[in-house]
Tab-separated table of C-alpha atoms in Angstrom:
chain	number	residue	atom	x	y	z
A	5	UNK	CA	-10.932	7.567	21.511
A	6	UNK	CA	-10.524	5.812	24.805
A	7	UNK	CA	-12.899	2.899	25.284
A	8	UNK	CA	-15.808	4.373	23.305
A	9	UNK	CA	-16.525	1.867	20.536
A	10	UNK	CA	-19.838	3.381	19.460
A	11	UNK	CA	-18.865	6.743	18.012
A	12	UNK	CA	-16.958	7.478	14.819
A	13	UNK	CA	-13.511	9.024	15.120
A	14	UNK	CA	-13.170	12.761	14.613
A	15	UNK	CA	-11.094	14.147	11.750
A	16	UNK	CA	-8.340	15.045	14.241
A	17	UNK	CA	-8.342	11.481	15.593
A	18	UNK	CA	-8.113	10.081	12.048
A	19	UNK	CA	-5.185	12.380	11.296
A	20	UNK	CA	-3.519	11.322	14.561
A	21	UNK	CA	-3.646	7.609	13.613
A	22	UNK	CA	-0.066	7.753	12.334
A	23	UNK	CA	0.876	4.122	12.918
A	24	UNK	CA	-2.336	2.851	11.330
A	25	UNK	CA	-1.389	4.922	8.295
A	26	UNK	CA	2.046	3.251	8.292
A	27	UNK	CA	0.289	-0.142	8.325
A	28	UNK	CA	-1.948	0.852	5.408
A	29	UNK	CA	1.036	2.137	3.419
A	30	UNK	CA	2.990	-1.047	4.074
A	31	UNK	CA	0.028	-3.161	2.953
A	32	UNK	CA	-0.197	-1.065	-0.231
A	33	UNK	CA	3.551	-1.456	-0.745
A	34	UNK	CA	3.246	-5.232	-0.702
A	35	UNK	CA	-0.100	-5.380	-2.475
A	36	UNK	CA	-0.627	-2.246	-4.564
A	37	UNK	CA	-4.214	-2.025	-5.800
A	38	UNK	CA	-2.950	-1.380	-9.323
A	39	UNK	CA	0.006	-3.734	-9.915
A	40	UNK	CA	1.275	-1.944	-13.032
A	41	UNK	CA	1.035	1.450	-14.690
A	42	UNK	CA	1.442	2.121	-18.415
A	43	UNK	CA	2.537	5.513	-19.731
A	44	UNK	CA	3.342	6.682	-23.230
A	45	UNK	CA	6.662	8.512	-23.445
A	46	UNK	CA	6.103	11.935	-25.050
A	47	UNK	CA	9.708	12.746	-25.989
A	48	UNK	CA	12.910	10.787	-26.499
A	49	UNK	CA	14.494	9.780	-23.186
A	50	UNK	CA	18.242	9.183	-22.912
A	51	UNK	CA	19.473	6.825	-20.183
A	52	UNK	CA	23.199	6.136	-20.290
A	53	UNK	CA	23.866	5.020	-23.874
A	54	UNK	CA	20.236	4.069	-24.578
A	55	UNK	CA	17.546	6.146	-26.213
A	56	UNK	CA	13.926	5.338	-25.581
A	57	UNK	CA	12.002	6.933	-28.440
A	58	UNK	CA	8.915	9.079	-28.046
A	59	UNK	CA	5.748	7.042	-28.491
A	60	UNK	CA	7.113	4.056	-26.561
A	61	UNK	CA	4.786	2.641	-23.910
A	62	UNK	CA	6.622	2.311	-20.612
A	63	UNK	CA	5.338	-0.190	-18.065
A	64	UNK	CA	5.972	0.466	-14.386
A	65	UNK	CA	5.351	-2.686	-12.389
A	66	UNK	CA	4.573	-1.250	-8.951
A	67	UNK	CA	4.354	-4.746	-7.494
A	68	UNK	CA	8.068	-5.234	-8.278
A	69	UNK	CA	9.135	-1.620	-7.695
A	70	UNK	CA	7.830	-1.853	-4.127
A	71	UNK	CA	9.903	-5.004	-3.574
A	72	UNK	CA	13.230	-3.534	-4.664
A	73	UNK	CA	15.765	-4.825	-2.096
A	74	UNK	CA	18.003	-1.809	-2.764
A	75	UNK	CA	15.249	0.389	-1.334
A	76	UNK	CA	13.377	-1.900	1.052
A	77	UNK	CA	15.373	-4.110	3.407
A	78	UNK	CA	13.767	-7.575	3.537
A	79	UNK	CA	11.166	-6.484	0.960
A	80	UNK	CA	8.818	-9.467	1.473
A	81	UNK	CA	8.513	-8.764	5.202
A	82	UNK	CA	5.543	-6.715	6.461
A	83	UNK	CA	7.131	-3.863	8.402
A	84	UNK	CA	5.035	-0.704	8.923
A	85	UNK	CA	8.038	1.023	10.515
A	86	UNK	CA	9.327	1.583	6.961
A	87	UNK	CA	6.844	4.457	6.762
A	88	UNK	CA	7.724	6.220	9.996
A	89	UNK	CA	8.909	9.735	9.054
A	90	UNK	CA	12.532	9.094	10.058
A	91	UNK	CA	12.634	5.960	7.863
A	92	UNK	CA	11.284	7.739	4.765
A	93	UNK	CA	13.984	10.402	4.732
A	94	UNK	CA	16.169	10.113	1.662
A	95	UNK	CA	13.883	7.607	-0.087
A	96	UNK	CA	13.195	8.607	-3.673
A	97	UNK	CA	9.619	9.940	-3.927
A	98	UNK	CA	8.878	7.530	-6.783
A	99	UNK	CA	10.096	4.441	-4.894
A	100	UNK	CA	6.571	4.085	-3.469
A	101	UNK	CA	3.720	4.844	-5.863
A	102	UNK	CA	0.584	2.858	-4.974
A	103	UNK	CA	-1.567	5.716	-6.338
A	104	UNK	CA	0.660	6.397	-9.366
A	105	UNK	CA	2.829	9.521	-9.358
A	106	UNK	CA	3.477	12.810	-11.062
A	107	UNK	CA	0.791	14.657	-13.004
A	108	UNK	CA	-1.379	11.536	-13.351
A	109	UNK	CA	-1.419	10.437	-9.720
A	110	UNK	CA	-4.713	9.725	-7.992
A	111	UNK	CA	-6.247	12.960	-6.728
A	112	UNK	CA	-8.264	10.990	-4.173
A	113	UNK	CA	-5.339	9.317	-2.408
A	114	UNK	CA	-5.560	11.396	0.793
A	115	UNK	CA	-9.298	10.762	0.967
A	116	UNK	CA	-8.704	7.043	0.347
A	117	UNK	CA	-6.250	6.800	3.262
A	118	UNK	CA	-8.657	8.686	5.565
A	119	UNK	CA	-11.507	6.413	4.497
A	120	UNK	CA	-9.392	3.309	5.118
A	121	UNK	CA	-8.407	4.580	8.571
A	122	UNK	CA	-12.055	5.247	9.382
A	123	UNK	CA	-13.245	1.796	8.315
A	124	UNK	CA	-10.312	-0.118	9.789
A	125	UNK	CA	-10.503	1.677	13.131
A	126	UNK	CA	-14.281	1.114	13.316
A	127	UNK	CA	-13.926	-2.609	12.604
A	128	UNK	CA	-10.930	-3.162	14.874
A	129	UNK	CA	-12.641	-1.424	17.804
A	130	UNK	CA	-15.300	-4.136	17.773
A	131	UNK	CA	-13.623	-7.190	16.258
A	132	UNK	CA	-10.366	-9.104	16.226
A	133	UNK	CA	-9.451	-10.202	12.694
A	134	UNK	CA	-7.015	-13.000	11.906
A	135	UNK	CA	-5.884	-14.333	8.559
A	136	UNK	CA	-6.761	-17.971	7.995
A	137	UNK	CA	-4.399	-18.412	5.041
A	138	UNK	CA	-0.689	-17.629	5.049
A	139	UNK	CA	0.544	-14.960	2.636
A	140	UNK	CA	2.887	-17.503	1.078
A	141	UNK	CA	-0.083	-19.690	0.115
A	142	UNK	CA	-2.023	-16.991	-1.743
A	143	UNK	CA	-2.153	-16.959	-5.524
A	144	UNK	CA	-2.386	-13.396	-6.806
A	145	UNK	CA	-4.031	-12.282	-10.020
A	146	UNK	CA	-2.870	-9.066	-11.645
A	147	UNK	CA	-5.755	-7.979	-13.809
A	148	UNK	CA	-6.887	-4.366	-13.779
A	149	UNK	CA	-6.383	-4.593	-10.014
A	150	UNK	CA	-4.329	-6.953	-7.880
A	151	UNK	CA	-6.423	-9.496	-6.025
A	152	UNK	CA	-6.103	-12.956	-4.515
A	153	UNK	CA	-7.349	-15.625	-6.937
A	154	UNK	CA	-9.512	-17.385	-4.363
A	155	UNK	CA	-10.291	-14.449	-2.086
A	156	UNK	CA	-9.041	-13.934	1.461
A	157	UNK	CA	-10.245	-16.064	4.319
A	158	UNK	CA	-10.314	-14.372	7.711
A	159	UNK	CA	-11.518	-15.274	11.189
A	160	UNK	CA	-13.554	-12.533	12.907
A	161	UNK	CA	-14.019	-12.614	16.682
A	162	UNK	CA	-15.989	-10.000	18.656
A	163	UNK	CA	-13.933	-8.032	21.167
A	164	UNK	CA	-15.132	-8.081	24.764
């Protein structure tokens, strides 16, 4: 987009914002919008010597799944490079599920990422944004969605 801060990005430009997409994915890994997913098991499932009977409600805690140190090195660290294509190879497709997965995944996830890229790029072209609070000091609330208990404080400075 060069130095033009007034126009909206084209669809091609949004699709070309690969590293911004990595940043969004990493933010959703650390702070998935929906911190847990519940699913009813439709048929008996056998895992090793255990049987989970049909009708059982399984809870998938995405907040913890996305912090699995066997999958994500230094899982508490923000590292968008985790989502570069070469770093995703071999990762189980269900190791990262901020929009759920399988037949009940969010059909709007591609649109959501494009919308986030559009908004973030528009804001960052005009403003510098800094966190006021440290991540370690936030208290999170996992209700229907994951959110900080007392909101997020940021400092916004116009770009010159």
